[in-house]
mmCIF file of C-alpha atoms in Angstrom:
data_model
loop_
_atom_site.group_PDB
_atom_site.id
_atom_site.type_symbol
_atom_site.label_atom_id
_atom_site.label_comp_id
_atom_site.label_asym_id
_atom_site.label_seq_id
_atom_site.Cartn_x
_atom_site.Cartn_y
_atom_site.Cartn_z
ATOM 1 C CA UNK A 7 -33.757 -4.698 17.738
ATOM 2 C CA UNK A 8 -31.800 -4.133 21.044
ATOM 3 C CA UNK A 9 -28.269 -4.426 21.038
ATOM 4 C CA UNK A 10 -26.445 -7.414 22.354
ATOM 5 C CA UNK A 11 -25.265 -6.967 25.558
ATOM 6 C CA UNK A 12 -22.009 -9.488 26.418
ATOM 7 C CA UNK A 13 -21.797 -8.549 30.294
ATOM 8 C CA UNK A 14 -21.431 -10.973 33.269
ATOM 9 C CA UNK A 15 -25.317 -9.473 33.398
ATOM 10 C CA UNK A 16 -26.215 -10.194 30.221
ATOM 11 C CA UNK A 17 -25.349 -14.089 31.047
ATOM 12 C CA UNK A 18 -26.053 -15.046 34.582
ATOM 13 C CA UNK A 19 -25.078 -18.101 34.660
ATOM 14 C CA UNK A 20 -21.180 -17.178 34.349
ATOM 15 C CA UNK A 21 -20.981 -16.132 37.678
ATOM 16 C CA UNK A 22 -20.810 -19.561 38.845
ATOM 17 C CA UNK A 23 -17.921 -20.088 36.507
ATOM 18 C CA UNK A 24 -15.773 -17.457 38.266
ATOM 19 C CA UNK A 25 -13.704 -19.987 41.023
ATOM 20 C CA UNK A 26 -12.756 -18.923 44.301
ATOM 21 C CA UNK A 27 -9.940 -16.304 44.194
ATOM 22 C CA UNK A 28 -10.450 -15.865 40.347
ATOM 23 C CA UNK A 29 -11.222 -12.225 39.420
ATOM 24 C CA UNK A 30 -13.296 -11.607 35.458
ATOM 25 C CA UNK A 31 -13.936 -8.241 34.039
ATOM 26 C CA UNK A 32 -16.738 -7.405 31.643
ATOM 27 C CA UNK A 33 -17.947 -4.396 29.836
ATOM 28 C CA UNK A 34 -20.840 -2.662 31.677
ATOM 29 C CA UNK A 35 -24.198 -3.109 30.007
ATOM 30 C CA UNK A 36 -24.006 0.629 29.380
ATOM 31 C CA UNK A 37 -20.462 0.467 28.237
ATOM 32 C CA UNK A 38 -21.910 -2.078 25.488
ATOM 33 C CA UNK A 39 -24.741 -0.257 23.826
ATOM 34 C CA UNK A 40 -22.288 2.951 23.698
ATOM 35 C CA UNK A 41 -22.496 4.701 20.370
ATOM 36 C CA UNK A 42 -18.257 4.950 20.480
ATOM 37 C CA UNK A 43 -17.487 1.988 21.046
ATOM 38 C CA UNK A 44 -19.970 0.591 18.776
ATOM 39 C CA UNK A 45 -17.911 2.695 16.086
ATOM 40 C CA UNK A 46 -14.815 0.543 17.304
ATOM 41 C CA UNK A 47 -15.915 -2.356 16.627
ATOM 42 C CA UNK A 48 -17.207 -1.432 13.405
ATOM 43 C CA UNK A 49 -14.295 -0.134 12.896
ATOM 44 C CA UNK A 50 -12.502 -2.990 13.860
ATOM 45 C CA UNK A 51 -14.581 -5.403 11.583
ATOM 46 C CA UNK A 52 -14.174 -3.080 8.710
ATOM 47 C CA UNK A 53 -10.206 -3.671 8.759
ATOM 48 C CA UNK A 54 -10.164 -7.387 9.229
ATOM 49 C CA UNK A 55 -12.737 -7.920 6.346
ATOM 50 C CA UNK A 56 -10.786 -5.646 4.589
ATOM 51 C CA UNK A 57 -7.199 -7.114 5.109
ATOM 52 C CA UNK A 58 -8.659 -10.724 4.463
ATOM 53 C CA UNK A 59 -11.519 -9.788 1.529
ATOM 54 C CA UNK A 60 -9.017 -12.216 -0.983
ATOM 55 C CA UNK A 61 -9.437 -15.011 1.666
ATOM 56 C CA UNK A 62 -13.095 -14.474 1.088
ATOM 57 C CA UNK A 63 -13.196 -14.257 5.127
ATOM 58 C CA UNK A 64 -15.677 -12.098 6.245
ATOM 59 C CA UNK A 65 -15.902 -11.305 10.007
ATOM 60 C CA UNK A 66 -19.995 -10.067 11.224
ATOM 61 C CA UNK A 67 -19.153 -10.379 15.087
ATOM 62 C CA UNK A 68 -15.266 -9.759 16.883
ATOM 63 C CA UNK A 69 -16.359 -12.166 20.026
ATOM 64 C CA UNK A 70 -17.861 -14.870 18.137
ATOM 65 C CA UNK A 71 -16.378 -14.948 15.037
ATOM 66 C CA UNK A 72 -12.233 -14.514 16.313
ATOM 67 C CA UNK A 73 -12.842 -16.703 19.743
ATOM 68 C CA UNK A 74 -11.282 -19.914 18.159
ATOM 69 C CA UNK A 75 -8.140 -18.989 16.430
ATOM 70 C CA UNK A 76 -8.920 -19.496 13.164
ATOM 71 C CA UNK A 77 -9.347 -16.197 11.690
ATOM 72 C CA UNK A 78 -6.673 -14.413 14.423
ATOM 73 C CA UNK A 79 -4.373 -17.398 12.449
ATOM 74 C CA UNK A 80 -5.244 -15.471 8.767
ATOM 75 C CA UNK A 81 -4.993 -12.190 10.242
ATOM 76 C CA UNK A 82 -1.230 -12.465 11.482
ATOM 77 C CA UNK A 83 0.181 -14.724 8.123
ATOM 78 C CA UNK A 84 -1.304 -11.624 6.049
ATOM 79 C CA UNK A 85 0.032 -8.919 8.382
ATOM 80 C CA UNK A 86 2.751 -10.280 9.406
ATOM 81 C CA UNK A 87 4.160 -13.195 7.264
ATOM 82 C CA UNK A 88 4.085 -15.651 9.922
ATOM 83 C CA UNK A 89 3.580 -19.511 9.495
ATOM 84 C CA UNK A 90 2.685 -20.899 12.505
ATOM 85 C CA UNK A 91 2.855 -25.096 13.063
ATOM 86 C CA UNK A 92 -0.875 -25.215 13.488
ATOM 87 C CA UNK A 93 -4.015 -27.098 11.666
ATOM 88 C CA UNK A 94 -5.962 -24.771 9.194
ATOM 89 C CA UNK A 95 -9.075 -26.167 10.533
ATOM 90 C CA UNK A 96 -9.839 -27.267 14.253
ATOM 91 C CA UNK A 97 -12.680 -28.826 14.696
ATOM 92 C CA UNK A 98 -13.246 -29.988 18.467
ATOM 93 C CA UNK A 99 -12.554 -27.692 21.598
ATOM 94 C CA UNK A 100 -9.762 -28.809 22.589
ATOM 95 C CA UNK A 101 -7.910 -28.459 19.008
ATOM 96 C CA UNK A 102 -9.604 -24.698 18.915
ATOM 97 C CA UNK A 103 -7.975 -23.680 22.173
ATOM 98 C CA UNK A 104 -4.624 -25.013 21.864
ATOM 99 C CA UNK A 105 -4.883 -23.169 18.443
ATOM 100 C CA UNK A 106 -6.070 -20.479 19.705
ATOM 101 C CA UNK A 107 -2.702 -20.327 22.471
ATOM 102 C CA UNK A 108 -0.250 -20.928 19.658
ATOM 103 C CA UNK A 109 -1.441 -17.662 18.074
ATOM 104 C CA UNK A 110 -1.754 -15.623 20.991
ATOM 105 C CA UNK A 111 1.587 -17.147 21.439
ATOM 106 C CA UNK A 112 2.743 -15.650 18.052
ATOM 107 C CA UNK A 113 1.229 -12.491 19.213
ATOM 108 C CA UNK A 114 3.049 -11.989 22.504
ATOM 109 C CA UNK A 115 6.328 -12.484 20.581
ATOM 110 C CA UNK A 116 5.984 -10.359 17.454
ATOM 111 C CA UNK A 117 4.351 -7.636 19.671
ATOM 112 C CA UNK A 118 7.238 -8.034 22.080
ATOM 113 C CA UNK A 119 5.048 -8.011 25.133
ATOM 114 C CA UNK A 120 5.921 -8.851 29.063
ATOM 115 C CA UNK A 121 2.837 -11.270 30.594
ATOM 116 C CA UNK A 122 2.083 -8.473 32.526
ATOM 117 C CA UNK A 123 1.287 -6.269 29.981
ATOM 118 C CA UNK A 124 -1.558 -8.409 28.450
ATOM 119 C CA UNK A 125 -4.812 -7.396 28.723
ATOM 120 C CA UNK A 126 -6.221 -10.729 27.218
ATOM 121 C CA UNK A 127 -5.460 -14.988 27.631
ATOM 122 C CA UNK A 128 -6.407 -17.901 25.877
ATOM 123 C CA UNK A 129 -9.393 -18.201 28.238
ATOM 124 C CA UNK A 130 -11.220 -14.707 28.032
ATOM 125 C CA UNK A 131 -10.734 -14.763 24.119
ATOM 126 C CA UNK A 132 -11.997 -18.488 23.983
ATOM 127 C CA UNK A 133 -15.167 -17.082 25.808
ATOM 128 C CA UNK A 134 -15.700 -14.335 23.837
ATOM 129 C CA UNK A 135 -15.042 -11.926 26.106
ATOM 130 C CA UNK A 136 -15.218 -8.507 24.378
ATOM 131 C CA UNK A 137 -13.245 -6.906 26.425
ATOM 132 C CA UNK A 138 -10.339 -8.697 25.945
ATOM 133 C CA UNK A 139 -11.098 -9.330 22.058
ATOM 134 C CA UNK A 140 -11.207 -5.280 21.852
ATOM 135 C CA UNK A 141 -7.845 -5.418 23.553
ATOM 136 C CA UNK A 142 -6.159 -7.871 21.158
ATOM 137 C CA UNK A 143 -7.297 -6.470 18.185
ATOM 138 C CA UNK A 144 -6.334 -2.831 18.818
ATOM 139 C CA UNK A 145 -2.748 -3.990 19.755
ATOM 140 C CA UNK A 146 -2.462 -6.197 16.611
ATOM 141 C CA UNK A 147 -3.893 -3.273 14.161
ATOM 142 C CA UNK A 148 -1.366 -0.606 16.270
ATOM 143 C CA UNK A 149 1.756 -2.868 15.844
ATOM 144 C CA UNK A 150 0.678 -3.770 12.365
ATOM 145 C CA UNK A 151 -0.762 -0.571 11.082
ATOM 146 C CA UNK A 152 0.312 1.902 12.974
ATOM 147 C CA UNK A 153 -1.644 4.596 10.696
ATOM 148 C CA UNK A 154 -5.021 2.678 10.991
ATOM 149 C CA UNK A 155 -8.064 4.946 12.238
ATOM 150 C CA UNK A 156 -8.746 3.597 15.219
ATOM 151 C CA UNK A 157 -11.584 5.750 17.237
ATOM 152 C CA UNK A 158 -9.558 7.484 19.548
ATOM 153 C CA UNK A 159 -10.050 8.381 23.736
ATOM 154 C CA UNK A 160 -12.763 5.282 23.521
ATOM 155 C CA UNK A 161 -13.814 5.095 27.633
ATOM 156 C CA UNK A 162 -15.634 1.987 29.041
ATOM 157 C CA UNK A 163 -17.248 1.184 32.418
ATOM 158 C CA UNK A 164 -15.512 -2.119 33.301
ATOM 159 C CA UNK A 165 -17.203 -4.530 35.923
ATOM 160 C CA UNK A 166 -15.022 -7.132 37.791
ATOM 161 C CA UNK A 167 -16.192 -9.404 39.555
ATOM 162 C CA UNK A 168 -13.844 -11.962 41.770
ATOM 163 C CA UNK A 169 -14.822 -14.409 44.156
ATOM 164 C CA UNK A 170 -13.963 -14.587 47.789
ATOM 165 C CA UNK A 171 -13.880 -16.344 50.843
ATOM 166 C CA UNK A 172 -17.470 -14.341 51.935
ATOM 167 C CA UNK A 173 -19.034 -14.356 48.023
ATOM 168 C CA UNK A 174 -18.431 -12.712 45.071
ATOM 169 C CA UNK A 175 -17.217 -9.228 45.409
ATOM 170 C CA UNK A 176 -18.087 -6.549 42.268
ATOM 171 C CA UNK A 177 -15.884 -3.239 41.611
ATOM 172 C CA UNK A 178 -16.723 -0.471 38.836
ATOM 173 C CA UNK A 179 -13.794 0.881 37.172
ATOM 174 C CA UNK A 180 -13.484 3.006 34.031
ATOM 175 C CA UNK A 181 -10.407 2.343 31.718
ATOM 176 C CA UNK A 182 -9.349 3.819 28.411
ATOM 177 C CA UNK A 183 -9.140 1.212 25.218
ATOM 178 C CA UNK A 184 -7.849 3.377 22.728
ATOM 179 C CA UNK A 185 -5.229 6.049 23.257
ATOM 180 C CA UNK A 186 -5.417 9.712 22.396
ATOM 181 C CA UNK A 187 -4.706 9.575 18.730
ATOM 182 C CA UNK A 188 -4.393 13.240 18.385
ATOM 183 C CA UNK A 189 -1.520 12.881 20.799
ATOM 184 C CA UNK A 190 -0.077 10.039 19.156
ATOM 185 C CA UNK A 191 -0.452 11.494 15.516
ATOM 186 C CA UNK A 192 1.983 14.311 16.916
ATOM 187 C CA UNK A 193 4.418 12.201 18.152
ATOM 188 C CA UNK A 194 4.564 10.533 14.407
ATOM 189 C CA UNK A 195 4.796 13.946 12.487
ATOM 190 C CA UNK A 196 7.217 14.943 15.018
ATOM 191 C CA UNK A 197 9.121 11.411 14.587
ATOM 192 C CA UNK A 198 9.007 11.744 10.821
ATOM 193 C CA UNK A 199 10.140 15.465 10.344
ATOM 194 C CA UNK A 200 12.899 14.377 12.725
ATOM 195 C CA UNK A 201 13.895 11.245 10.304
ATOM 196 C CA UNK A 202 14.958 14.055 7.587
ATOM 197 C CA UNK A 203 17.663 15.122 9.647
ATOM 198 C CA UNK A 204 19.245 11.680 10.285
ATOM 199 C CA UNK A 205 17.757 9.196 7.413
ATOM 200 C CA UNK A 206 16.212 11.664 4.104
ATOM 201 C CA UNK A 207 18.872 13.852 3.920
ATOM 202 C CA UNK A 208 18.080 14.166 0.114
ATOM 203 C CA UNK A 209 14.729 15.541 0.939
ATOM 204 C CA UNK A 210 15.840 18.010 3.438
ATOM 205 C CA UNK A 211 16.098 20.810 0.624
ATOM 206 C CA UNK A 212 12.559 20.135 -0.595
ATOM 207 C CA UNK A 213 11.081 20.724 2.889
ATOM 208 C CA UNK A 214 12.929 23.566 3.592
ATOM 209 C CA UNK A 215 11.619 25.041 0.243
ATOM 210 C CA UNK A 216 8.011 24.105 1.027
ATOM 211 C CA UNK A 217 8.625 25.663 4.384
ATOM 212 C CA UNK A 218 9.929 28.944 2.828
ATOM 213 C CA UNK A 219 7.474 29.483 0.523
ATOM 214 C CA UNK A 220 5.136 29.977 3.524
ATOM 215 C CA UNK A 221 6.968 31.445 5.479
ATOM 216 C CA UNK A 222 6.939 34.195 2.115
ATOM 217 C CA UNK A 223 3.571 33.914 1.803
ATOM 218 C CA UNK A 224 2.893 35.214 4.827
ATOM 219 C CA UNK A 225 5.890 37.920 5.742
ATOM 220 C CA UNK A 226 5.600 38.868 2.332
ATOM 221 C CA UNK A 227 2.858 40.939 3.612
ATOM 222 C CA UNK A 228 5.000 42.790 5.703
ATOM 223 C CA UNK A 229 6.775 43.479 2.322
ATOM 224 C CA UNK A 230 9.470 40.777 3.577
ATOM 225 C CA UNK A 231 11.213 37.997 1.940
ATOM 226 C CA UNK A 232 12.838 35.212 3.551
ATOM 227 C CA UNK A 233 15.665 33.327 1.196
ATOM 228 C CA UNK A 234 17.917 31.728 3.439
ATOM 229 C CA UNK A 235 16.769 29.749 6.894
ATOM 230 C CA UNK A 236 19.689 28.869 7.613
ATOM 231 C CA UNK A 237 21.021 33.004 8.194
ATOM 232 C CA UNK A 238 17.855 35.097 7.997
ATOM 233 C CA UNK A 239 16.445 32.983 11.570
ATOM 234 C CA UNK A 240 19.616 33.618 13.315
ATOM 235 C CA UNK A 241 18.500 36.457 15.387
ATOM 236 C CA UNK A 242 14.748 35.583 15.771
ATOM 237 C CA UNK A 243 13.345 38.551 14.145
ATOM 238 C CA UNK A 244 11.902 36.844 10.856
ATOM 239 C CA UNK A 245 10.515 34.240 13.472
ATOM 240 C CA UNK A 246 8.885 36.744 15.919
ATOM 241 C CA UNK A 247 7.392 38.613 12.746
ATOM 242 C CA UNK A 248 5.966 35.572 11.369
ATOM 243 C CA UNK A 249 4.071 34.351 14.783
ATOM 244 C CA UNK A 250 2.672 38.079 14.685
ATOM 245 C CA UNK A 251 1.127 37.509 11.468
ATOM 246 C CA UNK A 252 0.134 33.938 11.902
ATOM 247 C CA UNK A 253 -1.431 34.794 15.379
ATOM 248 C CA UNK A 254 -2.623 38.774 14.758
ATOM 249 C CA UNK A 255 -0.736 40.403 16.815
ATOM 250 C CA UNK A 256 0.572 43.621 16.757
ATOM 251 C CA UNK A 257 4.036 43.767 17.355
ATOM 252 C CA UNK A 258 5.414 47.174 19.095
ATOM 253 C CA UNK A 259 8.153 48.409 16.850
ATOM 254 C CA UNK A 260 9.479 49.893 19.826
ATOM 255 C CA UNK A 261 9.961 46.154 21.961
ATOM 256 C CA UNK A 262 12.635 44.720 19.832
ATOM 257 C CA UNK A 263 15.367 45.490 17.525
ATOM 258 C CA UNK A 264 14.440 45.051 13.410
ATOM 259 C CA UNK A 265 18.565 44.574 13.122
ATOM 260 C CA UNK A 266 20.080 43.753 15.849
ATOM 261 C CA UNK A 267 23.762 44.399 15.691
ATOM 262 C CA UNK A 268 24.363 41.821 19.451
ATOM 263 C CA UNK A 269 23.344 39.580 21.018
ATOM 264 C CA UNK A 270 22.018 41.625 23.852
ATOM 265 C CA UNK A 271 20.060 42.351 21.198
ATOM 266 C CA UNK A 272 18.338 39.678 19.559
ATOM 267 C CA UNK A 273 14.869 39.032 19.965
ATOM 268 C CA UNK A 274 14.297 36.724 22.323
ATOM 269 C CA UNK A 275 17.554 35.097 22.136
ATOM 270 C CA UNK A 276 17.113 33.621 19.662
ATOM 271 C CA UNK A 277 20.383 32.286 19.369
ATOM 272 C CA UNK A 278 20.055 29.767 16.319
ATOM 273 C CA UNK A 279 23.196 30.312 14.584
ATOM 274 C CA UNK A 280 23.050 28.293 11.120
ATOM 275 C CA UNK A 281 23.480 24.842 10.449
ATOM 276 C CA UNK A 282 23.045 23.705 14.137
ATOM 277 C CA UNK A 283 20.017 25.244 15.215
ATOM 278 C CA UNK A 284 18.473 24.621 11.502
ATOM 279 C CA UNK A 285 16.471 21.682 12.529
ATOM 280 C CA UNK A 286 14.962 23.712 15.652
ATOM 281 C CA UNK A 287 14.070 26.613 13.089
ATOM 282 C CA UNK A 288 12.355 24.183 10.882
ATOM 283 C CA UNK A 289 10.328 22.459 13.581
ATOM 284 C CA UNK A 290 8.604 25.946 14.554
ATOM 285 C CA UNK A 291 7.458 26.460 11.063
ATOM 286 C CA UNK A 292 6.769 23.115 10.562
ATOM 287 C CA UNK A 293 4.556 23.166 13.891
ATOM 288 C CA UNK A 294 2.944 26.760 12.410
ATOM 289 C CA UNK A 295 2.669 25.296 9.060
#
């Protein structure tokens, strides 16, 4: 069977729905039958079913299954507690899409979102635009469940199409849906480990065991042993031996000092000095680790 293909091409017709000075985008026909972004929306279907299997809701198609409301409704009261003055059930157009703006409504707010920064409207959803549906739902799942597996670096052809004074005119853009997530997974680690320091105090000591008993495992081959970060990193020898072991290098003897007795001295100046420079130690091993 061939894919579905939910393009301004795929439906000729809504061309003559675009007014004059009214610009549309749509997914490229390519874009569409694109084995990642196919894995998306799977993706994507496999979370809301998932979130609302006790609801016995169970979501085959993002575009024409979420266009009214209705389910977008069930998704934010689960995720995010909220009761919104709407009917459970609308049953004529004009119900659906007034429904459908009180969510989006509820959506803009929670996510704390300017106007300008939306990348759907009551309109596109209501017409099942993918595009825009793709949009929504990854900004829902990211403010939501921030630790979701979305497909990452997901790239689309984009077609818009906006009619002018002299016809319509048609522009080919490409445009990015999902963020880097290996990027994004760094900032978090680099968020949490950073959290000890000011929130987890109490867990600062298990870390910096964890962290020293590799640190051991590996300069223990030098016939080293690290006991104390907070002293034994001061002049950046451990440090510099422990990247040459992690890395294979050979380290010259000869270029540094094994005990430095000043500063002039130190290996690299590394000038950590206890306590203070602690958390900067511990983010090189934990970034080695």
């Amino acid at each position: 069977m061939e894919p579905h293909v939910f393009t301004a091409f795929a439906q000729p017709d809504i061309k003559n729905d675009i007014a004059p000075g009214e610009k549309r985008k749509f997914l490229s026909p390519a874009s569409c039958q694109n084995a990642k972004l196919e894995e998306l929306k799977m993706s994507l279907i496999d979370w809301i079913n998932a979130t609302l299997k006790h609801e016995h809701i169970v979501v085959k198609s993002l575009e024409d299954d979420l266009f009214d409301g209705l389910i977008l409704h069930h998704l934010l009261k689960k995720l995010g507690s909220l009761k919104l003055d709407v009917e459970e059930i609308a049953l004529t157009e004009k119900k659906q899409k007034h429904k459908l703006a009180v969510v989006l409504e509820a959506v803009t707010q929670c996510l704390r979102l300017e106007e300008s920064q939306l990348k759907w409207s009551v309109d596109t959803i209501f017409q099942k635009d993918l595009l825009s549906t793709l949009y929504l739902l990854i900004a829902i799942a990211e403010h939501f469940q921030p630790a979701l597996a979305i497909p990452s670096n997901i790239n689309v052809e984009v077609i818009t199409i906006e009619r002018t004074s002299t016809g319509l005119k048609t522009e080919s853009t490409e445009e990015c849906i999902t963020e880097r997530r290996k990027n994004k997974e760094e900032e978090s680690k680099t968020a949490a480990f950073d959290d000890l320091f000011t929130r987890a105090q109490d867990k600062l000591d298990d870390v910096k065991r964890v962290l020293l008993h590799f640190v051991n495992i590996h300069v223990g081959k030098l016939g080293l042993n690290v006991k104390d970060a907070d002293t034994q990193f001061a002049d950046g020898v451990f440090l510099l031996l422990l990247i040459g072991q992690l890395g294979g290098y050979f380290l010259n003897l000869r270029d540094f000092f094994l005990n430095p007795s000043s500063e002039a001295e130190m290996v690299g100046y590394f000038f950590f000095y206890s306590s203070p420079y602690l958390t900067y130690t511990l983010h090189v091993l934990y970034a080695y680790e």
